[in-house]
Short mmCIF file of C-alpha atoms in Angstrom, two decimals:
data_model
loop_
_atom_site.label_atom_id
_atom_site.label_comp_id
_atom_site.label_asym_id
_atom_site.label_seq_id
_atom_site.Cartn_x
_atom_site.Cartn_y
_atom_site.Cartn_z
CA UNK A 793 0.06 -0.10 0.00
CA UNK A 794 1.24 3.45 -0.94
CA UNK A 795 2.36 5.43 2.26
CA UNK A 796 0.28 8.26 3.31
CA UNK A 797 1.74 11.78 2.94
CA UNK A 798 1.23 14.20 5.84
CA UNK A 799 -1.68 16.00 4.16
CA UNK A 800 -3.49 12.63 3.55
CA UNK A 801 -2.98 11.60 7.06
CA UNK A 802 -4.12 14.81 8.51
CA UNK A 803 -7.26 14.54 6.32
CA UNK A 804 -8.03 11.05 7.58
CA UNK A 805 -7.58 12.07 11.14
CA UNK A 806 -9.83 15.18 10.64
CA UNK A 807 -12.55 13.11 9.12
CA UNK A 808 -12.36 10.51 11.93
CA UNK A 809 -12.65 13.34 14.61
CA UNK A 810 -15.74 14.75 12.72
CA UNK A 811 -17.24 11.32 12.73
CA UNK A 812 -16.65 11.00 16.50
CA UNK A 813 -18.16 14.49 17.07
CA UNK A 814 -21.25 13.36 15.18
CA UNK A 815 -21.52 10.24 17.38
CA UNK A 816 -20.64 7.97 14.29
CA UNK A 817 -18.23 5.87 16.31
CA UNK A 818 -18.21 3.00 13.71
CA UNK A 819 -17.50 5.44 10.83
CA UNK A 820 -14.65 6.91 12.77
CA UNK A 821 -13.07 3.55 13.45
CA UNK A 822 -13.45 2.56 9.78
CA UNK A 823 -11.35 5.55 8.93
CA UNK A 824 -8.97 4.97 11.69
CA UNK A 825 -8.43 1.28 10.71
CA UNK A 826 -7.44 2.54 7.19
CA UNK A 827 -5.06 5.06 8.62
CA UNK A 828 -3.44 2.38 11.02
CA UNK A 829 -2.69 0.12 8.26
CA UNK A 830 -0.31 2.64 6.82
CA UNK A 831 0.62 4.57 9.79
CA UNK A 832 0.88 2.21 12.66
CA UNK A 833 3.24 4.34 14.90
CA UNK A 834 0.98 7.27 15.15
CA UNK A 835 -0.05 7.79 18.68
CA UNK A 836 -3.05 9.95 17.74
CA UNK A 837 -4.61 7.15 15.63
CA UNK A 838 -4.07 4.62 18.56
CA UNK A 839 -5.50 7.15 21.07
CA UNK A 840 -8.56 7.73 18.96
CA UNK A 841 -9.08 4.09 18.17
CA UNK A 842 -9.00 3.31 21.94
CA UNK A 843 -11.72 5.74 22.47
CA UNK A 844 -13.86 4.27 19.83
CA UNK A 845 -13.42 0.73 21.30
CA UNK A 846 -14.16 2.12 24.73
CA UNK A 847 -17.53 3.64 23.56
CA UNK A 848 -18.36 0.36 21.93
CA UNK A 849 -17.63 -1.46 25.19
CA UNK A 850 -14.65 -3.39 23.82
CA UNK A 851 -12.43 -2.68 26.65
CA UNK A 852 -9.70 -5.09 25.97
CA UNK A 853 -9.26 -3.64 22.57
CA UNK A 854 -9.21 -0.20 23.96
CA UNK A 855 -6.48 -1.17 26.61
CA UNK A 856 -4.34 -2.60 23.78
CA UNK A 857 -4.54 0.47 21.69
CA UNK A 858 -3.40 2.64 24.57
CA UNK A 859 -0.75 0.18 25.71
CA UNK A 860 0.63 0.29 22.05
CA UNK A 861 0.54 4.13 22.24
CA UNK A 862 2.49 4.24 25.37
CA UNK A 863 5.15 1.79 23.87
CA UNK A 864 5.62 4.39 21.17
CA UNK A 865 5.59 7.49 23.45
CA UNK A 866 5.85 6.63 27.09
CA UNK A 867 4.91 10.29 27.85
CA UNK A 868 1.48 9.95 26.10
CA UNK A 869 -0.73 11.50 28.80
CA UNK A 870 -3.96 10.71 27.03
CA UNK A 871 -3.13 7.00 26.77
CA UNK A 872 -1.85 6.83 30.39
CA UNK A 873 -4.98 8.70 31.75
CA UNK A 874 -7.35 6.42 29.72
CA UNK A 875 -5.69 3.20 30.86
CA UNK A 876 -5.69 4.35 34.42
CA UNK A 877 -9.60 4.91 34.14
CA UNK A 878 -10.19 1.43 32.72
CA UNK A 879 -7.72 -0.19 35.35
CA UNK A 880 -9.17 1.28 38.39
CA UNK A 881 -10.48 -1.42 40.80
CA UNK A 882 -14.00 -0.17 40.85
CA UNK A 883 -14.13 -0.37 37.00
CA UNK A 884 -12.65 -3.83 36.96
CA UNK A 885 -15.42 -4.88 39.39
CA UNK A 886 -17.99 -3.42 37.00
CA UNK A 887 -16.52 -5.32 34.04
CA UNK A 888 -16.68 -8.52 36.21
CA UNK A 889 -20.43 -7.94 36.97
CA UNK A 890 -21.04 -7.27 33.24
CA UNK A 891 -19.58 -10.56 32.31
CA UNK A 892 -21.61 -12.33 35.02
CA UNK A 893 -24.78 -10.70 33.59
CA UNK A 894 -23.83 -12.02 30.10
CA UNK A 895 -23.36 -15.46 31.36
CA UNK A 896 -26.85 -15.17 33.21
CA UNK A 897 -28.32 -14.10 29.88
CA UNK A 898 -26.91 -17.13 28.02
CA UNK A 899 -28.45 -19.28 30.82
CA UNK A 900 -31.93 -17.99 29.69
CA UNK A 901 -32.39 -16.28 33.12
CA UNK A 902 -33.61 -13.23 31.38
CA UNK A 903 -35.47 -11.44 34.24
CA UNK A 904 -32.38 -11.76 36.42
CA UNK A 905 -29.93 -10.67 33.59
CA UNK A 906 -32.27 -7.72 32.84
CA UNK A 907 -31.99 -6.58 36.51
CA UNK A 908 -28.26 -6.94 36.53
CA UNK A 909 -27.80 -5.05 33.32
CA UNK A 910 -30.16 -2.11 34.60
CA UNK A 911 -27.93 -1.90 37.75
CA UNK A 912 -24.89 -1.78 35.65
CA UNK A 913 -26.28 0.87 33.35
CA UNK A 914 -27.16 3.08 36.39
CA UNK A 915 -23.46 3.05 37.09
CA UNK A 916 -22.19 3.45 33.47
CA UNK A 917 -24.65 4.36 30.60
CA UNK A 918 -21.88 5.27 28.02
CA UNK A 919 -21.07 1.93 26.40
CA UNK A 920 -23.00 0.63 23.29
CA UNK A 921 -22.62 -3.07 24.07
CA UNK A 922 -24.49 -2.57 27.27
CA UNK A 923 -27.58 -1.12 25.24
CA UNK A 924 -27.41 -4.12 22.95
CA UNK A 925 -27.56 -6.89 25.56
CA UNK A 926 -30.11 -5.00 27.84
CA UNK A 927 -32.37 -4.74 24.78
CA UNK A 928 -31.95 -8.31 23.96
CA UNK A 929 -32.88 -9.31 27.64
CA UNK A 930 -36.03 -7.16 27.36
CA UNK A 931 -36.94 -8.80 23.89
CA UNK A 932 -36.43 -12.19 25.67
CA UNK A 933 -39.15 -11.34 28.17
CA UNK A 934 -41.43 -10.23 25.38
CA UNK A 935 -41.10 -6.53 26.07
CA UNK A 936 -40.45 -5.35 22.43
CA UNK A 937 -41.25 -1.68 23.03
CA UNK A 938 -38.73 -1.38 25.87
CA UNK A 939 -36.09 -3.38 23.70
CA UNK A 940 -36.55 -0.89 20.94
CA UNK A 941 -36.45 2.17 23.25
CA UNK A 942 -33.22 0.96 24.70
CA UNK A 943 -31.59 0.21 21.13
CA UNK A 944 -32.76 3.61 19.94
CA UNK A 945 -30.98 5.13 22.96
CA UNK A 946 -27.88 3.13 22.09
CA UNK A 947 -28.02 4.60 18.50
CA UNK A 948 -27.48 8.06 20.17
CA UNK A 949 -24.09 6.93 21.13
CA UNK A 950 -23.17 5.39 17.85
CA UNK A 951 -25.78 6.55 15.31
CA UNK A 952 -24.90 4.03 12.55
CA UNK A 953 -24.29 1.02 14.64
CA UNK A 954 -25.16 -1.93 12.31
CA UNK A 955 -26.11 -4.36 14.96
CA UNK A 956 -28.55 -1.88 16.63
CA UNK A 957 -30.09 -1.12 13.31
CA UNK A 958 -30.62 -4.80 12.65
CA UNK A 959 -32.21 -5.32 15.90
CA UNK A 960 -34.64 -2.52 15.34
CA UNK A 961 -35.47 -3.85 11.86
CA UNK A 962 -36.29 -7.37 12.98
CA UNK A 963 -40.02 -8.04 12.08
CA UNK A 964 -42.55 -8.27 14.91
CA UNK A 965 -43.81 -11.68 15.54
CA UNK A 966 -47.62 -12.18 15.54
CA UNK A 967 -49.16 -12.98 18.79
CA UNK A 968 -49.71 -16.52 19.81
CA UNK A 969 -53.44 -16.10 20.18
CA UNK A 970 -53.82 -14.98 16.54
CA UNK A 971 -51.60 -17.71 15.30
CA UNK A 972 -53.37 -20.58 17.15
CA UNK A 973 -56.87 -19.34 15.45
CA UNK A 974 -55.34 -19.46 12.01
CA UNK A 975 -53.17 -22.51 12.02
CA UNK A 976 -52.64 -25.88 13.72
CA UNK A 977 -51.06 -25.04 17.08
CA UNK A 978 -48.28 -27.64 17.26
CA UNK A 979 -46.10 -26.67 14.35
CA UNK A 980 -46.53 -23.05 14.51
CA UNK A 981 -46.14 -22.85 18.10
CA UNK A 982 -42.50 -24.36 17.47
CA UNK A 983 -41.92 -21.94 14.50
CA UNK A 984 -42.86 -18.85 16.52
CA UNK A 985 -40.66 -19.60 19.42
CA UNK A 986 -37.80 -21.04 17.41
CA UNK A 987 -37.68 -17.67 15.46
CA UNK A 988 -37.83 -15.90 18.79
CA UNK A 989 -35.02 -17.74 20.23
CA UNK A 990 -32.96 -17.29 16.99
CA UNK A 991 -33.48 -13.64 17.15
CA UNK A 992 -31.99 -13.61 20.58
CA UNK A 993 -29.22 -15.73 19.42
CA UNK A 994 -28.49 -13.51 16.43
CA UNK A 995 -28.08 -10.55 18.78
CA UNK A 996 -25.68 -12.50 21.16
CA UNK A 997 -23.67 -13.70 18.14
CA UNK A 998 -23.56 -10.16 16.78
CA UNK A 999 -22.28 -8.90 20.05
CA UNK A 1000 -19.73 -11.73 20.15
CA UNK A 1001 -18.48 -11.13 16.61
CA UNK A 1002 -18.24 -7.34 17.08
CA UNK A 1003 -15.57 -8.15 19.57
CA UNK A 1004 -13.37 -9.71 16.84
CA UNK A 1005 -13.42 -6.77 14.52
CA UNK A 1006 -11.29 -3.63 14.06
CA UNK A 1007 -7.52 -2.88 14.45
CA UNK A 1008 -5.40 -5.99 15.02
CA UNK A 1009 -2.88 -5.21 17.72
CA UNK A 1010 -2.60 -8.70 19.32
CA UNK A 1011 -0.55 -11.55 18.15
CA UNK A 1012 -1.58 -14.38 15.86
CA UNK A 1013 -1.41 -16.79 18.82
CA UNK A 1014 -3.86 -14.60 20.77
CA UNK A 1015 -6.17 -14.30 17.78
CA UNK A 1016 -6.19 -18.14 17.38
CA UNK A 1017 -6.96 -18.81 20.98
CA UNK A 1018 -9.72 -15.90 21.00
CA UNK A 1019 -11.25 -17.43 17.87
CA UNK A 1020 -11.27 -20.96 19.18
CA UNK A 1021 -13.02 -19.82 22.33
CA UNK A 1022 -15.59 -17.84 20.51
CA UNK A 1023 -16.42 -20.68 18.23
CA UNK A 1024 -16.88 -22.91 21.30
CA UNK A 1025 -19.22 -20.30 22.86
CA UNK A 1026 -21.24 -19.96 19.61
CA UNK A 1027 -21.82 -23.66 19.63
CA UNK A 1028 -22.96 -23.70 23.20
CA UNK A 1029 -25.31 -20.89 22.55
CA UNK A 1030 -26.72 -22.54 19.38
CA UNK A 1031 -27.36 -25.73 21.53
CA UNK A 1032 -28.99 -23.72 24.02
CA UNK A 1033 -31.60 -22.01 22.02
CA UNK A 1034 -32.55 -25.29 20.23
CA UNK A 1035 -33.67 -26.53 23.67
CA UNK A 1036 -37.35 -26.66 24.01
CA UNK A 1037 -38.71 -23.88 26.54
CA UNK A 1038 -42.07 -22.84 27.88
CA UNK A 1039 -43.48 -19.70 26.09
CA UNK A 1040 -43.15 -16.44 28.33
CA UNK A 1041 -46.34 -14.78 29.21
CA UNK A 1042 -47.51 -12.10 26.68
CA UNK A 1043 -47.02 -8.60 28.03
CA UNK A 1044 -50.06 -6.26 27.73
CA UNK A 1045 -49.83 -2.38 27.82
CA UNK A 1046 -52.14 -0.64 30.27
CA UNK A 1047 -54.82 1.30 28.57
CA UNK A 1048 -55.18 3.87 31.43
CA UNK A 1049 -53.10 4.49 34.26
CA UNK A 1050 -54.73 5.50 37.72
CA UNK A 1051 -53.44 8.62 39.65
CA UNK A 1052 -51.94 7.53 42.90
CA UNK A 1053 -50.89 9.48 45.90
CA UNK A 1054 -47.09 9.01 46.27
CA UNK A 1055 -46.92 9.88 50.02
CA UNK A 1056 -46.18 7.05 52.41
CA UNK A 1057 -46.29 4.34 49.66
CA UNK A 1058 -43.64 1.77 48.59
CA UNK A 1059 -43.05 0.79 45.00
CA UNK A 1060 -41.22 -2.11 43.50
CA UNK A 1061 -39.44 -2.42 40.24
CA UNK A 1062 -42.42 -3.57 38.36
CA UNK A 1063 -44.58 -0.56 39.30
CA UNK A 1064 -41.74 1.76 38.38
CA UNK A 1065 -41.31 0.00 34.99
CA UNK A 1066 -45.16 -0.14 34.46
CA UNK A 1067 -45.63 3.64 34.78
CA UNK A 1068 -42.50 4.44 32.99
CA UNK A 1069 -43.56 2.40 29.87
CA UNK A 1070 -46.98 3.90 30.02
CA UNK A 1071 -45.53 7.41 30.18
CA UNK A 1072 -42.82 6.88 27.56
CA UNK A 1073 -45.41 5.36 25.07
CA UNK A 1074 -47.71 8.48 25.67
CA UNK A 1075 -44.60 10.70 25.00
CA UNK A 1076 -43.91 8.89 21.73
CA UNK A 1077 -47.65 9.34 20.79
CA UNK A 1078 -47.41 13.06 21.76
CA UNK A 1079 -50.16 12.43 24.41
CA UNK A 1080 -48.58 15.15 26.71
CA UNK A 1081 -51.17 14.78 29.47
CA UNK A 1082 -50.78 11.08 30.12
CA UNK A 1083 -46.99 11.39 29.42
CA UNK A 1084 -46.64 13.98 32.15
CA UNK A 1085 -49.03 12.10 34.41
CA UNK A 1086 -47.13 8.70 34.36
CA UNK A 1087 -43.64 10.09 34.06
CA UNK A 1088 -44.48 12.28 36.98
CA UNK A 1089 -45.31 9.26 39.10
CA UNK A 1090 -42.01 7.62 38.44
CA UNK A 1091 -40.08 10.83 39.13
CA UNK A 1092 -42.01 11.03 42.49
CA UNK A 1093 -40.51 7.67 43.44
CA UNK A 1094 -37.04 9.07 43.67
CA UNK A 1095 -35.62 5.71 43.44
CA UNK A 1096 -32.40 7.11 41.64
CA UNK A 1097 -32.54 4.23 39.15
CA UNK A 1098 -32.10 4.20 35.43
CA UNK A 1099 -35.77 4.35 34.74
CA UNK A 1100 -36.14 7.22 37.43
CA UNK A 1101 -33.47 9.14 35.50
CA UNK A 1102 -35.03 8.51 32.13
CA UNK A 1103 -38.45 9.36 33.28
CA UNK A 1104 -37.16 12.71 34.68
CA UNK A 1105 -35.47 13.69 31.51
CA UNK A 1106 -38.57 12.79 29.46
CA UNK A 1107 -40.88 14.63 31.84
CA UNK A 1108 -38.72 17.77 31.42
CA UNK A 1109 -38.87 17.24 27.61
CA UNK A 1110 -42.60 16.74 27.77
CA UNK A 1111 -43.17 20.13 29.26
CA UNK A 1112 -40.60 21.79 27.04
CA UNK A 1113 -42.40 20.49 23.86
CA UNK A 1114 -45.65 21.96 25.29
CA UNK A 1115 -43.74 25.26 25.78
CA UNK A 1116 -44.49 25.18 29.60
CA UNK A 1117 -41.17 26.61 30.30
CA UNK A 1118 -41.68 26.98 34.02
CA UNK A 1119 -42.22 23.24 34.52
CA UNK A 1120 -39.50 22.35 32.08
CA UNK A 1121 -36.98 24.57 33.84
CA UNK A 1122 -37.97 22.90 37.09
CA UNK A 1123 -37.37 19.41 35.99
CA UNK A 1124 -34.14 20.03 33.86
CA UNK A 1125 -32.66 21.70 37.04
CA UNK A 1126 -33.83 18.62 39.09
CA UNK A 1127 -32.05 16.27 36.44
CA UNK A 1128 -28.96 18.27 36.43
CA UNK A 1129 -29.02 18.05 40.43
CA UNK A 1130 -29.90 14.39 40.67
CA UNK A 1131 -27.91 12.87 37.70
CA UNK A 1132 -24.88 15.01 37.20
CA UNK A 1133 -22.52 13.94 34.36
CA UNK A 1134 -25.06 11.44 33.08
CA UNK A 1135 -26.24 10.61 29.58
CA UNK A 1136 -28.54 13.39 29.22
CA UNK A 1137 -26.49 16.02 31.09
CA UNK A 1138 -25.48 18.07 27.94
CA UNK A 1139 -29.07 17.84 26.60
CA UNK A 1140 -30.35 19.05 29.82
CA UNK A 1141 -27.86 21.91 29.91
CA UNK A 1142 -28.85 22.98 26.39
CA UNK A 1143 -32.54 22.79 26.68
CA UNK A 1144 -32.57 24.57 30.05
CA UNK A 1145 -30.80 27.36 28.32
CA UNK A 1146 -33.57 27.25 25.72
CA UNK A 1147 -36.15 27.35 28.40
CA UNK A 1148 -34.41 30.65 29.68
CA UNK A 1149 -34.06 32.05 26.16
CA UNK A 1150 -37.64 31.50 25.10
CA UNK A 1151 -38.88 32.95 28.44
CA UNK A 1152 -36.78 36.10 27.77
CA UNK A 1153 -34.09 35.45 30.07
CA UNK A 1154 -31.11 35.65 27.59
CA UNK A 1155 -28.40 36.41 30.17
CA UNK A 1156 -29.30 33.16 32.15
CA UNK A 1157 -29.47 31.24 28.95
CA UNK A 1158 -26.02 32.41 27.91
CA UNK A 1159 -24.58 31.43 31.39
CA UNK A 1160 -25.93 27.83 31.04
CA UNK A 1161 -24.44 27.62 27.53
CA UNK A 1162 -21.00 28.65 28.98
CA UNK A 1163 -21.48 25.76 31.41
CA UNK A 1164 -22.32 23.45 28.46
CA UNK A 1165 -19.15 24.61 26.62
CA UNK A 1166 -17.01 24.02 29.69
CA UNK A 1167 -18.30 20.58 30.36
CA UNK A 1168 -18.18 19.31 26.73
CA UNK A 1169 -16.25 21.63 24.32
CA UNK A 1170 -17.06 19.02 21.69
CA UNK A 1171 -20.83 18.99 22.25
CA UNK A 1172 -22.95 18.85 18.97
CA UNK A 1173 -25.20 21.47 20.44
CA UNK A 1174 -22.57 24.08 20.17
CA UNK A 1175 -22.48 23.94 16.37
CA UNK A 1176 -26.34 24.25 16.16
CA UNK A 1177 -28.04 27.19 14.69
CA UNK A 1178 -30.10 27.83 17.81
CA UNK A 1179 -27.06 27.88 19.93
CA UNK A 1180 -25.48 30.65 17.72
CA UNK A 1181 -28.71 32.57 18.05
CA UNK A 1182 -28.86 32.40 21.75
CA UNK A 1183 -25.22 33.13 22.32
CA UNK A 1184 -25.35 36.21 20.04
CA UNK A 1185 -28.40 37.81 21.71
#
């Protein structure tokens, strides 16, 4: 391959950086792979590749990128800092629990795996692979709407992620009751649930195969060992889904949700999820009254859970879209206070600034935008036309 000149290399790195800023992690990684093949001793390529793998949840590959960068330049502060973050005991413990959750999922203990993955996401919600497997665990329990919501959220981290797009494009199976009325029950019963198990298997295999792609920094011996281990795991999973299993109960969405007094009551996970799903579905349907009512119930529970955080953000968003800026301000401020540095932190800062701007408080809007710029100088909101309008006024 013809060596890159300096201008070509700079163009590739600029293009990769632009992809990252647009949350197109896979696109950035494709460019970096191409650059690495002809420029393997460039620390910036290795640093950026490590960051891509980290976002995708491929931590071992991220570590190898940064370790290689440190071999080339022992004073590489970026690689050293990122490695230190991954190697902290607390994060090592998180990774161990993540692997346990995957094992639990493979054992078809879907509800248990789902709970473990939700807890992991409350601690770290910035890795694409977590959205993949949490969505698969929801699908395995028949909760297709929640699976789709989670996968769409994962696409916000990597907008062109092929696995997530394939999951979302999977055709919806017909209900068991409808099929039994139309066809002989025995053969179609088998067909429906075989397809379902195969969808779950497909997702798990996609996740496993993703781990094998990208920049090859490890040795041939390591690759052979890893591939052999992967093939063995695929065979085990294939055997697993071919085993007969009882059909899970069909989930039914509530048609109406009763208003409840929150004071002095105790709520379990199922209640929180029930009200959240009702609220989120109403939000998607632009049924603002029911969205605010149900999401408000979840927010009032104050569990601090992943669903509690999601409900708080969408409640603020519901009021913002209704142009009820006083209520939107209240809940955006509450989100920023309860969930600092979380997945919607930059969104909440930006839309809080918007609530100030649209309620004729331009000075407060600009102060919040300054906070956003300090918190994330690469935020996509900083290049939006609305940002430019607010910052000039």
